[in-house]
Short mmCIF file of N, CA and C in Angstrom, two decimals:
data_model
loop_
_atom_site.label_atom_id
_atom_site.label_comp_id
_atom_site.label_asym_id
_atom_site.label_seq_id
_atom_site.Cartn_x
_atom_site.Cartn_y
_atom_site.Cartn_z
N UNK V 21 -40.57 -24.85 -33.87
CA UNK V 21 -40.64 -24.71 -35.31
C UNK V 21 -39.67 -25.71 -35.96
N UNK V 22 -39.85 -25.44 -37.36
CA UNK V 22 -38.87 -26.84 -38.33
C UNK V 22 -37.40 -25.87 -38.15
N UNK V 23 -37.42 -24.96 -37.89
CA UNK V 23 -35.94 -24.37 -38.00
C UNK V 23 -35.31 -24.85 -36.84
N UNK V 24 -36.01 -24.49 -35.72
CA UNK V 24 -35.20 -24.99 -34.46
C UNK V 24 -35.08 -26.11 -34.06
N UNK V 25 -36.02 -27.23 -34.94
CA UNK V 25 -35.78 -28.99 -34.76
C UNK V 25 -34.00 -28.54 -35.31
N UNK V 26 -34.04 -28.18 -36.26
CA UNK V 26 -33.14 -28.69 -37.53
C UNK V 26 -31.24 -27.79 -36.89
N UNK V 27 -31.94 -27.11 -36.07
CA UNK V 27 -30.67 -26.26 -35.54
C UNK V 27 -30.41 -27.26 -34.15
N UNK V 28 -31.35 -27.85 -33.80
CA UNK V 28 -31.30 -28.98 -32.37
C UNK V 28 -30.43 -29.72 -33.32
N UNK V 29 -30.85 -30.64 -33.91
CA UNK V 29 -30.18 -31.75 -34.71
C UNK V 29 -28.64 -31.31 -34.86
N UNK V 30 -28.79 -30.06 -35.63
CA UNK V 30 -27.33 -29.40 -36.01
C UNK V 30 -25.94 -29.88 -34.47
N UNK V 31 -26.95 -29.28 -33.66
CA UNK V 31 -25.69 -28.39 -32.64
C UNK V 31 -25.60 -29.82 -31.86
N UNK V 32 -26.66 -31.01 -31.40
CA UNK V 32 -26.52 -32.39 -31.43
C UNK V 32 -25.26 -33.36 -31.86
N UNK V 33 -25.54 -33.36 -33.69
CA UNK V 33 -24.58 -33.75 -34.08
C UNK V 33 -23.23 -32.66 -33.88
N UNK V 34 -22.64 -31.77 -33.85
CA UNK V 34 -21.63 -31.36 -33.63
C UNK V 34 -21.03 -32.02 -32.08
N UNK V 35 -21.81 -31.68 -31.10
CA UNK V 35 -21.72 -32.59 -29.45
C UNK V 35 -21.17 -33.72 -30.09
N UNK V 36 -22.03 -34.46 -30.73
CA UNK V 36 -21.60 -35.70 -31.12
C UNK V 36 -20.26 -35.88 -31.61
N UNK V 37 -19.49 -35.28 -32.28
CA UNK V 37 -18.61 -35.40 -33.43
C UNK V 37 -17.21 -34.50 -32.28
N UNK V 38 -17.30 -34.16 -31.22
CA UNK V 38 -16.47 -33.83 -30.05
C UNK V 38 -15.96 -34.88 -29.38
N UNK V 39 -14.54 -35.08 -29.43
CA UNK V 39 -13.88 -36.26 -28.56
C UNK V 39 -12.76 -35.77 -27.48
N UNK V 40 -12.68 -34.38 -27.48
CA UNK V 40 -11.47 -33.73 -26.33
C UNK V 40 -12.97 -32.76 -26.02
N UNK V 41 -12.69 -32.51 -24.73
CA UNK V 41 -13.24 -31.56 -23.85
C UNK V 41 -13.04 -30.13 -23.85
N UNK V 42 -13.61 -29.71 -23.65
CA UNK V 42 -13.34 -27.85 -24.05
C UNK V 42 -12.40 -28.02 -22.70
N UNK V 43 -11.38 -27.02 -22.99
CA UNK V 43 -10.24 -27.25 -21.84
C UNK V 43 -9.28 -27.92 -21.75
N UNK V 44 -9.50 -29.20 -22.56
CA UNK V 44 -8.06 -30.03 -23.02
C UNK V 44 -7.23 -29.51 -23.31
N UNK V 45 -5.67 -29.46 -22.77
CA UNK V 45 -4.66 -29.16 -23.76
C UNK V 45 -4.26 -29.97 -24.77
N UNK V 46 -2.98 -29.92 -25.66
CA UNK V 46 -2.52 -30.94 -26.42
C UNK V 46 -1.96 -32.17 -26.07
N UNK V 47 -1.64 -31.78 -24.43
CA UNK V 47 -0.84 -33.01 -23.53
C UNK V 47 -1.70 -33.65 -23.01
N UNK V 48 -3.19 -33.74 -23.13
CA UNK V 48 -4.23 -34.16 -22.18
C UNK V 48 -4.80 -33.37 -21.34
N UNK V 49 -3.96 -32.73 -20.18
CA UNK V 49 -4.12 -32.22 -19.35
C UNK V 49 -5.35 -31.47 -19.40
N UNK V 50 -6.40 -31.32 -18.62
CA UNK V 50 -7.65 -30.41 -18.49
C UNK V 50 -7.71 -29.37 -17.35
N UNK V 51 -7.81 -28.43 -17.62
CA UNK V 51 -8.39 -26.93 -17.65
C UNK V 51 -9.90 -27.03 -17.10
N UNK V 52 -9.94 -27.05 -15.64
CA UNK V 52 -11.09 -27.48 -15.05
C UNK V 52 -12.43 -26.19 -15.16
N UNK V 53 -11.33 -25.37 -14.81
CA UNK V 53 -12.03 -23.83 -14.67
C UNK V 53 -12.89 -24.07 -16.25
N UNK V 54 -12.30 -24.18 -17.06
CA UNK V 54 -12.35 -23.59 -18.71
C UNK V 54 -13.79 -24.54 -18.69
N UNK V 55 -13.48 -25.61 -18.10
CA UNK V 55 -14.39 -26.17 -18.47
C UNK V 55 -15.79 -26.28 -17.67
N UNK V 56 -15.66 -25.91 -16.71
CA UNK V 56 -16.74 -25.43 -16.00
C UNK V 56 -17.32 -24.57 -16.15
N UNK V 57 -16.56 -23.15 -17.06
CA UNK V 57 -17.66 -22.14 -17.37
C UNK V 57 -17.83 -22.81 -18.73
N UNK V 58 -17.25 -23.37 -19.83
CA UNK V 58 -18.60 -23.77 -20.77
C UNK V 58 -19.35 -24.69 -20.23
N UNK V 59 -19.25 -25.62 -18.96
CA UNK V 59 -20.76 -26.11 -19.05
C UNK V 59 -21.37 -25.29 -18.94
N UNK V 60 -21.32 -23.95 -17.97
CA UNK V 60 -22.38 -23.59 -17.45
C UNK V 60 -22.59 -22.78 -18.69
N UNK V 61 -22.04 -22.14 -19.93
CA UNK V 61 -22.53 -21.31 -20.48
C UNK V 61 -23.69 -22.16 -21.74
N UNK V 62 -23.36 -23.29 -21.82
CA UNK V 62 -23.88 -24.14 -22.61
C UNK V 62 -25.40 -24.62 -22.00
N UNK V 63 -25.51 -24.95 -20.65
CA UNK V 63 -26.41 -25.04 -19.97
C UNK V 63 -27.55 -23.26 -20.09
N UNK V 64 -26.82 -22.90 -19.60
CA UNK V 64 -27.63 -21.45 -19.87
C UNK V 64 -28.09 -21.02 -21.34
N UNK V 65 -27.47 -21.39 -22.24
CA UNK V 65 -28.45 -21.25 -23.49
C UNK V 65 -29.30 -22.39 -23.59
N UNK V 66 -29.66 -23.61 -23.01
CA UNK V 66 -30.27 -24.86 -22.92
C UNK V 66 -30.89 -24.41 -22.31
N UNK V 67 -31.11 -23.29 -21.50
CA UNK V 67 -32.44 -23.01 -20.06
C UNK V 67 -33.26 -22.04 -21.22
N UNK V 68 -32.44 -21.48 -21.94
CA UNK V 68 -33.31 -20.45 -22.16
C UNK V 68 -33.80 -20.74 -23.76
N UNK V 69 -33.70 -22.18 -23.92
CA UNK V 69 -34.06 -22.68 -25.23
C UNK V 69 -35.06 -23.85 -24.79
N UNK V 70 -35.60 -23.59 -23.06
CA UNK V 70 -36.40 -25.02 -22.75
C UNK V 70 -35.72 -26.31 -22.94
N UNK V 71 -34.51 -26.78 -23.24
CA UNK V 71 -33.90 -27.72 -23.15
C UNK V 71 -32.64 -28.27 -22.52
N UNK V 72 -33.02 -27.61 -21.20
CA UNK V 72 -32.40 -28.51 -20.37
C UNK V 72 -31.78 -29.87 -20.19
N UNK V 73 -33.05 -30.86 -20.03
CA UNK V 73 -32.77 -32.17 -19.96
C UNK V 73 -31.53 -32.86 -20.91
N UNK V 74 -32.05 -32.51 -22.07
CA UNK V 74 -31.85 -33.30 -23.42
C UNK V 74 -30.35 -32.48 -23.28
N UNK V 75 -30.23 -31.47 -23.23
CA UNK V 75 -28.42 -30.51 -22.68
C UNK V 75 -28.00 -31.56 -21.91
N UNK V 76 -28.28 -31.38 -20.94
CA UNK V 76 -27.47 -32.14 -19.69
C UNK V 76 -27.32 -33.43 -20.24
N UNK V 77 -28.28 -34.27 -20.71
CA UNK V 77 -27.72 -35.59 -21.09
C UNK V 77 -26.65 -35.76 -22.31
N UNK V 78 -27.08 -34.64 -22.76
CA UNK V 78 -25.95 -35.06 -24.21
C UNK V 78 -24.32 -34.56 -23.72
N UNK V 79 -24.44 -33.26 -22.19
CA UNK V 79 -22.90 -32.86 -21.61
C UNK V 79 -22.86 -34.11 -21.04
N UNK V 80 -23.76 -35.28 -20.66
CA UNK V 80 -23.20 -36.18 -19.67
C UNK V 80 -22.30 -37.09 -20.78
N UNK V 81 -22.99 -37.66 -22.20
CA UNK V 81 -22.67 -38.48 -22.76
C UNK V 81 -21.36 -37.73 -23.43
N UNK V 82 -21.15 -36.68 -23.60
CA UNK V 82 -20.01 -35.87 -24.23
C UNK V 82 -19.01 -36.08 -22.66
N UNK V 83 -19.07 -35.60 -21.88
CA UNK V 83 -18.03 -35.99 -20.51
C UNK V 83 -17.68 -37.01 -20.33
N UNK V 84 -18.30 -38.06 -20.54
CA UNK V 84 -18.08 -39.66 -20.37
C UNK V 84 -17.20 -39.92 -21.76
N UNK V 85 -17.45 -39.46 -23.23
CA UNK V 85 -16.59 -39.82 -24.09
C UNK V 85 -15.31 -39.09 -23.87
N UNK V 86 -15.03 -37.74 -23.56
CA UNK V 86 -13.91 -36.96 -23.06
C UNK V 86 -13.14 -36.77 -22.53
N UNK V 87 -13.34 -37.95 -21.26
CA UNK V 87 -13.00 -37.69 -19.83
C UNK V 87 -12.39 -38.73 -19.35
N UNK V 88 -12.56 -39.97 -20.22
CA UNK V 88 -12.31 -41.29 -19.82
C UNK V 88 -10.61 -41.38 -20.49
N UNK V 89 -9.96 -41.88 -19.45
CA UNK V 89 -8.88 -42.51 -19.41
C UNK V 89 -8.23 -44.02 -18.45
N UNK V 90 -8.42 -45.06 -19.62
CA UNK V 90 -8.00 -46.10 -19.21
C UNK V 90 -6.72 -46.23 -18.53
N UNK V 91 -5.47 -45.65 -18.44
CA UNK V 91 -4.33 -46.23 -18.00
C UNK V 91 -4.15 -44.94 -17.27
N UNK V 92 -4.52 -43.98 -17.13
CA UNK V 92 -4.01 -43.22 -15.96
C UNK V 92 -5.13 -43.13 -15.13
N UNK V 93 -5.06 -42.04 -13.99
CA UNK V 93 -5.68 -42.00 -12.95
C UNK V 93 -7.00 -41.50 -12.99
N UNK V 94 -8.12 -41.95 -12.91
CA UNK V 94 -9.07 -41.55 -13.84
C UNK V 94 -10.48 -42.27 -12.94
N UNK V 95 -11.92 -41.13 -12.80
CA UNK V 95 -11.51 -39.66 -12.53
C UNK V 95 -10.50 -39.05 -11.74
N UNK V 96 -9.96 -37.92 -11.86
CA UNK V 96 -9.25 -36.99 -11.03
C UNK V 96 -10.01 -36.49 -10.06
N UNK V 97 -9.40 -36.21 -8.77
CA UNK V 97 -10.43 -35.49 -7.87
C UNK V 97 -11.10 -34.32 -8.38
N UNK V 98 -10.28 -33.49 -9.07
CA UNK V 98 -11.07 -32.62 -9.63
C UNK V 98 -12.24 -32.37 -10.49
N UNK V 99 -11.53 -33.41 -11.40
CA UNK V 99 -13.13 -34.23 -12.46
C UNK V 99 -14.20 -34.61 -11.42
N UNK V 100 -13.93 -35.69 -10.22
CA UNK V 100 -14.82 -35.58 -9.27
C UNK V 100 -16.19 -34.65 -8.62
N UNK V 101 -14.95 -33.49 -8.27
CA UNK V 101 -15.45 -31.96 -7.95
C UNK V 101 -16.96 -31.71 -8.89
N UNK V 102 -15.95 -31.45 -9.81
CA UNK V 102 -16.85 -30.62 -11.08
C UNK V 102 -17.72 -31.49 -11.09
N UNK V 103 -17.96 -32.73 -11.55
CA UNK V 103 -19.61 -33.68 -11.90
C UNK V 103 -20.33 -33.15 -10.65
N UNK V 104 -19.74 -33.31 -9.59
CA UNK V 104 -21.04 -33.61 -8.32
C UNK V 104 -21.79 -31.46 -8.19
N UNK V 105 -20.44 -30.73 -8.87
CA UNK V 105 -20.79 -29.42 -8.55
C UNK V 105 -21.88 -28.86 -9.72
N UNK V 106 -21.69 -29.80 -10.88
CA UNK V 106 -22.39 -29.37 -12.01
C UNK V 106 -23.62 -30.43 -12.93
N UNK V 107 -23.51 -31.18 -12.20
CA UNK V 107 -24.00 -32.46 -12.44
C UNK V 107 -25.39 -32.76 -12.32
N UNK V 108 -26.44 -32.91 -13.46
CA UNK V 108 -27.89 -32.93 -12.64
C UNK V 108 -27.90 -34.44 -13.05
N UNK V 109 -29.32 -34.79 -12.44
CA UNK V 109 -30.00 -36.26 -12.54
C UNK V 109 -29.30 -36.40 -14.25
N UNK V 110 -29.99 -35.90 -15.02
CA UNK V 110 -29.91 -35.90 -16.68
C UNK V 110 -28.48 -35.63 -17.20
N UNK V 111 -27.53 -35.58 -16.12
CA UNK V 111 -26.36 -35.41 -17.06
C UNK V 111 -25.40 -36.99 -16.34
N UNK V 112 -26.11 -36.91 -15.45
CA UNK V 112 -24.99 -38.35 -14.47
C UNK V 112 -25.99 -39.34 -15.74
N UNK V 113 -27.26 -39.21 -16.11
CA UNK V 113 -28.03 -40.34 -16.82
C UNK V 113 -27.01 -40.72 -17.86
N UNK V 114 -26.78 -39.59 -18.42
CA UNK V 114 -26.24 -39.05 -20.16
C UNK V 114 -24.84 -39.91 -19.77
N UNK V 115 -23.93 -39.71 -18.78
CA UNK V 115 -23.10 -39.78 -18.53
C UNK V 115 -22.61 -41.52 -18.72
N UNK V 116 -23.61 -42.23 -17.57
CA UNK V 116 -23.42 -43.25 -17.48
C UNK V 116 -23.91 -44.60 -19.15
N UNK V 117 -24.64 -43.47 -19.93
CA UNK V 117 -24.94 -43.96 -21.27
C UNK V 117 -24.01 -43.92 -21.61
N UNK V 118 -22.81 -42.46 -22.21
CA UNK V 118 -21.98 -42.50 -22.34
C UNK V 118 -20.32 -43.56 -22.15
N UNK V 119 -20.55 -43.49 -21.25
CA UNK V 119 -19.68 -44.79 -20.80
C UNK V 119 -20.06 -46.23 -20.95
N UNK V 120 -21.59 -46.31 -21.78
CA UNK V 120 -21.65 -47.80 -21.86
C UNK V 120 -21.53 -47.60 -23.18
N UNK V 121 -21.59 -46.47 -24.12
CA UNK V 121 -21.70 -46.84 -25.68
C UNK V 121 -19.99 -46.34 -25.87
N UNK V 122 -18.81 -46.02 -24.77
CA UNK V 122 -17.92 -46.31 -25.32
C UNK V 122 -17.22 -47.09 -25.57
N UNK V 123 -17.52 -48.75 -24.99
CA UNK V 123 -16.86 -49.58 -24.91
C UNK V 123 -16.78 -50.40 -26.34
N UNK V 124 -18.28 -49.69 -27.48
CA UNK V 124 -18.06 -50.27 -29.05
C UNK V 124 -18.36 -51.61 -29.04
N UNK V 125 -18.24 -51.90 -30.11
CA UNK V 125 -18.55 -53.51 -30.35
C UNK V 125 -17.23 -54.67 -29.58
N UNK V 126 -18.11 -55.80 -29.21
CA UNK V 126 -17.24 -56.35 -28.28
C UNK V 126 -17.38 -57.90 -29.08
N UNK V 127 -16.16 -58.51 -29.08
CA UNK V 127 -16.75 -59.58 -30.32
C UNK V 127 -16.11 -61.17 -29.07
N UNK V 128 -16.38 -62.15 -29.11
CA UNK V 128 -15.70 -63.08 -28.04
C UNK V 128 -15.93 -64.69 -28.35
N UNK V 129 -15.76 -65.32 -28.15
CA UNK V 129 -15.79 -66.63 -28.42
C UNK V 129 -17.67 -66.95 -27.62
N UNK V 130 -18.43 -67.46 -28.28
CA UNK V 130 -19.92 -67.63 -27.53
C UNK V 130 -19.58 -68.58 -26.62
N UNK V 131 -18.85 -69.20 -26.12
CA UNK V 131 -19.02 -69.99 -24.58
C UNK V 131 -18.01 -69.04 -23.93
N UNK V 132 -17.54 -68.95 -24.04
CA UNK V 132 -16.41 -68.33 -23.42
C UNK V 132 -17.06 -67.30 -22.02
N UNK V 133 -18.17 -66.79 -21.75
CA UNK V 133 -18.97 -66.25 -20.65
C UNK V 133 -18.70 -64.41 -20.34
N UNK V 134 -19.00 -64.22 -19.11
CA UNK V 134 -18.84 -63.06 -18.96
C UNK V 134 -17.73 -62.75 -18.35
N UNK V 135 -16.52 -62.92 -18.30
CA UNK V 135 -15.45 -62.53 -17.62
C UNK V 135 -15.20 -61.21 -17.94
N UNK V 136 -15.09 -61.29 -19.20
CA UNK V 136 -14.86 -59.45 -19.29
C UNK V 136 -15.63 -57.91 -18.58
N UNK V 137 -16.97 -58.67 -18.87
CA UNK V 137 -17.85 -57.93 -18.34
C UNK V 137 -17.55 -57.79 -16.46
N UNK V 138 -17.44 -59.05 -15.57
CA UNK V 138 -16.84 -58.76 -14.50
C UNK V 138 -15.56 -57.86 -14.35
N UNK V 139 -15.14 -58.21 -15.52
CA UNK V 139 -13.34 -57.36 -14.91
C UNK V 139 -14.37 -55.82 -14.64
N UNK V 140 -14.93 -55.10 -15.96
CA UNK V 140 -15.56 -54.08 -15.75
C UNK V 140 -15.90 -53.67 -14.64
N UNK V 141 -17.05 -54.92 -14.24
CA UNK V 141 -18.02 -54.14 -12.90
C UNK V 141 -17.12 -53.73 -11.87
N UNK V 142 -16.27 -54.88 -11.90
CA UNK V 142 -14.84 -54.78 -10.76
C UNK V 142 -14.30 -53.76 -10.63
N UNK V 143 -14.00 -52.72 -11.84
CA UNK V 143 -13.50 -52.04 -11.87
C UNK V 143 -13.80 -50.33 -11.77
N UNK V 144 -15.29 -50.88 -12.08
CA UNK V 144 -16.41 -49.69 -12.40
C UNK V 144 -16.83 -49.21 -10.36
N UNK V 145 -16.97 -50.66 -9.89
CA UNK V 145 -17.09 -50.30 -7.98
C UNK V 145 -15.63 -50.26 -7.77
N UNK V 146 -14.57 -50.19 -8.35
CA UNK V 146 -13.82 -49.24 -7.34
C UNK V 146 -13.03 -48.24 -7.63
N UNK V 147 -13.56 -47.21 -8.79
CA UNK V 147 -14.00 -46.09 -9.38
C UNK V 147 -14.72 -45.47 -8.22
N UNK V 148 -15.89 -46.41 -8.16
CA UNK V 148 -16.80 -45.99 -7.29
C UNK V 148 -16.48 -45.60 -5.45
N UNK V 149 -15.45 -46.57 -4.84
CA UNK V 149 -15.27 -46.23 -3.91
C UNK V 149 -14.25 -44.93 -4.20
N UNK V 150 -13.42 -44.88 -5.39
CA UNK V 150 -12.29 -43.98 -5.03
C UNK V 150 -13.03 -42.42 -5.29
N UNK V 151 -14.44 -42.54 -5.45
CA UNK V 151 -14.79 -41.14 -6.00
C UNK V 151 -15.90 -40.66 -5.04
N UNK V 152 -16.25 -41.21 -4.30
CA UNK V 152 -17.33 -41.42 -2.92
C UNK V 152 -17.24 -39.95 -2.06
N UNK V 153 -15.75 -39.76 -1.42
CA UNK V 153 -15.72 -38.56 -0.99
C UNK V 153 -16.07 -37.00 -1.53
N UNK V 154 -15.29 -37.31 -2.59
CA UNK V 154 -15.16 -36.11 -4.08
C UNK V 154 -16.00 -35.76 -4.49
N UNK V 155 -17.28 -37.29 -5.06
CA UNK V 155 -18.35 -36.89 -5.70
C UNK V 155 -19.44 -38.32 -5.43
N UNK V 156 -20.45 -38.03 -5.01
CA UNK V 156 -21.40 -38.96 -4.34
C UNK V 156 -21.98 -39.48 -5.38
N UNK V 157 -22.62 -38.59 -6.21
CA UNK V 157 -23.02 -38.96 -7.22
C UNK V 157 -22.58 -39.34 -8.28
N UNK V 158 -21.23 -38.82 -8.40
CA UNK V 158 -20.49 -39.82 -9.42
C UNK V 158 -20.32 -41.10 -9.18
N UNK V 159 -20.35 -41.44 -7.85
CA UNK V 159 -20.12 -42.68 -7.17
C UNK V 159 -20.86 -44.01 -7.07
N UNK V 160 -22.04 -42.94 -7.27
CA UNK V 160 -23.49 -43.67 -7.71
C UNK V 160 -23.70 -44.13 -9.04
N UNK V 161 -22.62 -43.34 -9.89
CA UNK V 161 -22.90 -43.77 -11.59
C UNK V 161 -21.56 -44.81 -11.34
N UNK V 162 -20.59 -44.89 -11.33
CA UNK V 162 -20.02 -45.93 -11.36
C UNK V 162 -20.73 -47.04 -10.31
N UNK V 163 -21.39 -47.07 -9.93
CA UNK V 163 -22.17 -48.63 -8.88
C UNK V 163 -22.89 -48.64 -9.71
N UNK V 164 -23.89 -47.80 -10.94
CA UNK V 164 -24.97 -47.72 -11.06
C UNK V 164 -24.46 -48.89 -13.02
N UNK V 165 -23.00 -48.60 -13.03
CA UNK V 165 -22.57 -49.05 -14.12
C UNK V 165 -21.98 -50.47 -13.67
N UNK V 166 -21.50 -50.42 -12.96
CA UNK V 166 -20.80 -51.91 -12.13
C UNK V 166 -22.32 -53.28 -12.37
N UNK V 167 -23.32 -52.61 -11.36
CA UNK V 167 -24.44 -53.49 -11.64
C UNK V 167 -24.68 -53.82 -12.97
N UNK V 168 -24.67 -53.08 -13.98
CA UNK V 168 -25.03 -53.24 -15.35
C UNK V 168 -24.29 -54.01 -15.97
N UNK V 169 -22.71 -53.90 -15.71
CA UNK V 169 -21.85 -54.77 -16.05
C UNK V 169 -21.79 -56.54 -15.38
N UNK V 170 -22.33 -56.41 -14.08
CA UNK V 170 -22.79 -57.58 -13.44
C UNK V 170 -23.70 -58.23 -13.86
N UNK V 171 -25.02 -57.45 -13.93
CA UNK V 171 -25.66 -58.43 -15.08
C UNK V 171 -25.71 -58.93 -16.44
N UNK V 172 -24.98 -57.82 -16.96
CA UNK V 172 -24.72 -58.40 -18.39
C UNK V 172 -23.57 -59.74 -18.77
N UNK V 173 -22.50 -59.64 -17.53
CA UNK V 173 -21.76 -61.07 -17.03
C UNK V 173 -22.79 -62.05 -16.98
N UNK V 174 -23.73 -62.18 -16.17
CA UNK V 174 -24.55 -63.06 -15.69
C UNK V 174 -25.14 -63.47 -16.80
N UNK V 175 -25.98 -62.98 -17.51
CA UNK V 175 -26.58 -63.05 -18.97
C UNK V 175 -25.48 -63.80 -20.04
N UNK V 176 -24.30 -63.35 -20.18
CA UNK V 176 -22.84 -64.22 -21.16
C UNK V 176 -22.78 -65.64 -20.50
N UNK V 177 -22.57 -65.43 -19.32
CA UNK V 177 -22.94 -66.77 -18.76
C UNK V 177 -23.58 -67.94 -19.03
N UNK V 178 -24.81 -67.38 -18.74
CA UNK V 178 -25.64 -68.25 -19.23
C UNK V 178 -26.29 -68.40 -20.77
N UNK V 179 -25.89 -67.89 -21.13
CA UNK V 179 -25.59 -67.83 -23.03
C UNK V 179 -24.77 -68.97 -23.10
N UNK V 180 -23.66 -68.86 -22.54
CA UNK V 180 -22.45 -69.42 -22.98
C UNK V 180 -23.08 -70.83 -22.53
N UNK V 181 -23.68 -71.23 -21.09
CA UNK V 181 -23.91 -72.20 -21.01
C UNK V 181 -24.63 -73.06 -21.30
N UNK V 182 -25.62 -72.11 -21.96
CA UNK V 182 -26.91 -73.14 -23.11
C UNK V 182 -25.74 -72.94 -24.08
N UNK V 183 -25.55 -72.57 -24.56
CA UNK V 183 -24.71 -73.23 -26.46
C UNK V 183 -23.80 -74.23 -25.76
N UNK V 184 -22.84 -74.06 -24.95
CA UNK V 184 -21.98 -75.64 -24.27
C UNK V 184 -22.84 -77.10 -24.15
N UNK V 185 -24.29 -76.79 -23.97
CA UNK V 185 -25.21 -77.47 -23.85
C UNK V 185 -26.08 -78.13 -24.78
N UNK V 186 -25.69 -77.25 -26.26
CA UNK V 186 -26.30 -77.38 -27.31
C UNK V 186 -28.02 -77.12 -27.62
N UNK V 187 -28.19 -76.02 -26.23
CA UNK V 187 -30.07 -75.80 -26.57
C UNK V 187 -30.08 -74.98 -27.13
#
């Protein structure tokens, strides 16, 4: 019905407009438990609202904005844990979207190539090895992001090297 588009949209944009994780404290620190029963309680009203998928991708793209920390140790084994324990196809999808629409607008000199984008992939496979044991499938979204970042290097590249070229 038009009510329940409009209550989708609602509870959507709120997901959206979330940048700490249920479970965060004020110090960062996350509350794994806390946060494992709202996925699952969030998921369970998504089963029983037929919307699964579109759930899971929007907890993936909400985990990926939440979860990410550049200068510390990041994922935690535990963060590990939890994705691979709670984690479907549609939320590692959501997830790995997530992590490409946080990086925002990226602005650079047009020859200048893809270096940045390598530092990424570089960094995205060894994410990937450090999370392999913990979580397989997380392991698979960071390779699955590394490649993406590899080709999009490859692509700056050769941007950069037709305009050096003047075509």
């Amino acid at each position: 019905t038009e009510q329940e588009q409009l209550m989708a949209q609602h509870a959507r944009r709120l997901l959206d407009m979330h940048k700490q994780l249920p479970g965060t404290a004020g110090d960062g620190m996350m509350n794994y438990d806390t946060l494992r029963q709202w996925i699952t309680e969030v998921r369970l009203m998504a089963m029983k609202s037929d919307r699964q998928e579109i759930c899971d991708h929007t907890l993936g793209e909400l985990i990926a904005r939440g979860s990410q920390k550049p200068k510390d140790i990041w994922p935690t084994p535990e963060f590990a844990r939890l994705m691979e324990d709670v984690g479907s196809d549609d939320l590692f999808a959501g997830f790995v979207i997530g992590v490409l629409n946080s990086r925002g607008v990226v602005a650079r000199d047009p020859i200048s190539g893809g270096a940045p984008e390598r530092q990424l992939a570089e960094r995205f496979r060894h994410l990937s090895q450090g999370v392999r044991h913990e979580s397989p499938r997380l392991a698979g979204a960071f390779s699955e992001l590394a490649t993406h970042y590899d080709s999009y290097a490859q692509r700056e590249d050769d941007e950069a090297q037709r305009r050096r070229l003047g075509r």
